[in-house]
């Protein structure tokens, strides 16, 4: 496999587009780097802490810990011989004064193959900083390089910590006193009694020294937490500061880790960076040809952030290894989501198949098959837990869809044979009834679901005891997925020589007939969202009745449905979750938790829905490639917003469609990447067809 390939580079204008005098504009763009375990480093481009999840090392530790903020911040100084000190970048904010955002001397931010690079110009002295995490290590390396303006310069770094679970409020106590241990040029920060590994620090650089000068940074403000209604002020602790030289010939690197010193230093900084660059080059080489350069290559690298080997599930790993397999799963979104069954199955094609990671797709499917209980795959795994929660009616049905797409790409018949008994048990459990009221109604063959206090569809917002969109009964996308699963089982049963194929066929025919009789809302020209309650809200769920491999809706009604969805729900960044004409429509997703969840599926735009919309649009109007592109083209500009180089979870329902929710979401990246590749391939096929017609006989 050739590795000589152009690496994608994304440069962001700095200050960012907008009113640069307004401090919020300077601290909105964020960055993210991950380690393949679920751990990460993330922050604002300006270097200012704004979220509880910001940190240079958020380590993924075994249960019961989960992801822990271990290294929160680095204060950086250029130190002159005459005693002057210049703050290089952002600093902790302890006041509301606008200048407290302090973006320092930053003149450029860019991603090189998805890895962040900052360029600073301090009165003609030009420095660059890189941050990367070696793959499958809870280690971060912060590398400094002198570009021009002098032969050498002295820098100072003051690390600050607050060991805490990433979801804990920033106001959580610092804990018992931190201890600093030094052995030569290696340092450990330990929090006694916490049961955590120490944070190990080493500075690889010229004339590196450490000065012990403990300091408590009090009342640090996290503005995004404040805007979301959470505790927004907390303390940090710093043990002292490093001093070192960066010269024109030699880089300097701070290495911080929860691994052993032997593990974190097995490769020198330059070798570790080269290894990570080569790993990313291989990822691009494995992807389909359309995705090996440009914006699509950026999304291939963004997709890599979500595919992880879950830390701490040792029993599962041992079981998989015993059978020659590996454990893989998908982080649904950064910063706060863990692995969710629904998100994983929807994302599988975009994250692993178009990117050429077929083996990992198989690992993911087999991993989730192991966790099937009572005919359900887990809805999600809570942070730091080994067992999943199962309150979902659709994640298991998406499992069938993901398996079909995996087989389309890989033709892995041994895996189908392995999964088939589990798939049979899933269908049987749904037919006879399983948890949370999930069952097939024998009267019409449609799937019903619902239990008091639970939110079982993807529209799953809940505040306390309030289920915002309960959607109990026979929901439109649940039955589109159910029909699709039955048709797939009919096909697979025939392949496996199973006589149950006839039963699956009969059940699918009954469900299809009932669906078309019951879900058509003639007055609106679209589909009911839930039939048992005659819920006629215009929602995006109905597009799955067309978009899936086996569409349950009669083709004569496709165009009417798609026109209604395009007119009422389509935006440049996905589909609204509710039509603006509905009395419960919410135009903005903002405020405290209750206000946000009230809007989560009541108008808020979801990027992942661009996927099924385009699939359904191309089935309905197969020649309209330009129309399909309107659903995804605006994501190009979005790559310079929110999390640079990635795609957010949700957006406000009205212009300017401000990005909200998670700054990087698996199914958003997966579906947009899949669509862009699909549309590029369609365009190329059309061009080849035209060229063949024009070619002389």
Tab-separated table of N, CA, C and O in Angstrom, residues 27 58 67 150 175 216 236 247 305 349 362 411 506 569 582 628 668:
chain	number	residue	atom	x	y	z
A	27	UNK	N	-13.726	32.639	21.298
A	27	UNK	CA	-13.635	31.405	22.083
A	27	UNK	C	-14.685	30.378	21.682
A	27	UNK	O	-14.876	29.391	22.372
A	58	UNK	N	-7.888	14.007	28.737
A	58	UNK	CA	-9.051	13.373	29.364
A	58	UNK	C	-8.862	11.884	29.101
A	58	UNK	O	-9.090	11.398	27.991
A	67	UNK	N	-13.977	8.137	31.862
A	67	UNK	CA	-13.093	9.203	31.378
A	67	UNK	C	-12.879	10.264	32.454
A	67	UNK	O	-13.828	10.794	33.016
A	150	UNK	N	14.459	34.152	15.680
A	150	UNK	CA	15.569	34.039	16.624
A	150	UNK	C	16.186	32.658	16.462
A	150	UNK	O	15.605	31.770	15.837
A	175	UNK	N	-10.233	17.879	46.083
A	175	UNK	CA	-9.855	16.637	46.733
A	175	UNK	C	-8.741	16.859	47.736
A	175	UNK	O	-8.329	17.990	48.019
A	216	UNK	N	-2.724	27.515	43.859
A	216	UNK	CA	-4.139	27.206	43.653
A	216	UNK	C	-4.764	28.330	42.833
A	216	UNK	O	-4.678	29.499	43.209
A	236	UNK	N	-8.409	25.116	40.228
A	236	UNK	CA	-7.373	24.250	39.672
A	236	UNK	C	-6.154	24.324	40.583
A	236	UNK	O	-5.997	25.272	41.358
A	247	UNK	N	15.059	25.769	20.150
A	247	UNK	CA	15.989	26.365	19.201
A	247	UNK	C	15.529	26.092	17.781
A	247	UNK	O	14.577	25.334	17.548
A	305	UNK	N	-12.069	9.330	14.841
A	305	UNK	CA	-12.156	9.733	16.242
A	305	UNK	C	-13.207	8.940	17.019
A	305	UNK	O	-13.133	8.841	18.244
A	349	UNK	N	-21.814	2.359	8.350
A	349	UNK	CA	-21.379	2.441	6.952
A	349	UNK	C	-20.449	3.628	6.733
A	349	UNK	O	-19.387	3.498	6.112
A	362	UNK	N	-16.902	-5.509	11.210
A	362	UNK	CA	-17.250	-6.843	11.691
A	362	UNK	C	-17.061	-6.977	13.191
A	362	UNK	O	-17.895	-7.574	13.888
A	411	UNK	N	-19.229	-9.000	1.898
A	411	UNK	CA	-19.676	-10.358	1.572
A	411	UNK	C	-19.102	-11.367	2.565
A	411	UNK	O	-18.683	-12.473	2.199
A	506	UNK	N	-44.412	-13.696	5.033
A	506	UNK	CA	-45.811	-13.451	5.381
A	506	UNK	C	-45.942	-12.291	6.365
A	506	UNK	O	-46.840	-11.440	6.229
A	569	UNK	N	-39.313	20.760	6.420
A	569	UNK	CA	-38.270	20.300	7.339
A	569	UNK	C	-36.842	20.507	6.846
A	569	UNK	O	-35.915	20.562	7.664
A	582	UNK	N	-45.999	23.832	13.555
A	582	UNK	CA	-46.546	23.132	14.709
A	582	UNK	C	-46.497	24.026	15.947
A	582	UNK	O	-45.503	24.722	16.179
A	628	UNK	N	-30.295	16.719	-4.580
A	628	UNK	CA	-29.770	15.964	-3.442
A	628	UNK	C	-28.603	16.694	-2.791
A	628	UNK	O	-28.448	16.683	-1.561
A	668	UNK	N	-23.425	12.279	12.504
A	668	UNK	CA	-23.343	13.458	11.634
A	668	UNK	C	-22.196	13.295	10.641
A	668	UNK	O	-22.371	13.453	9.428
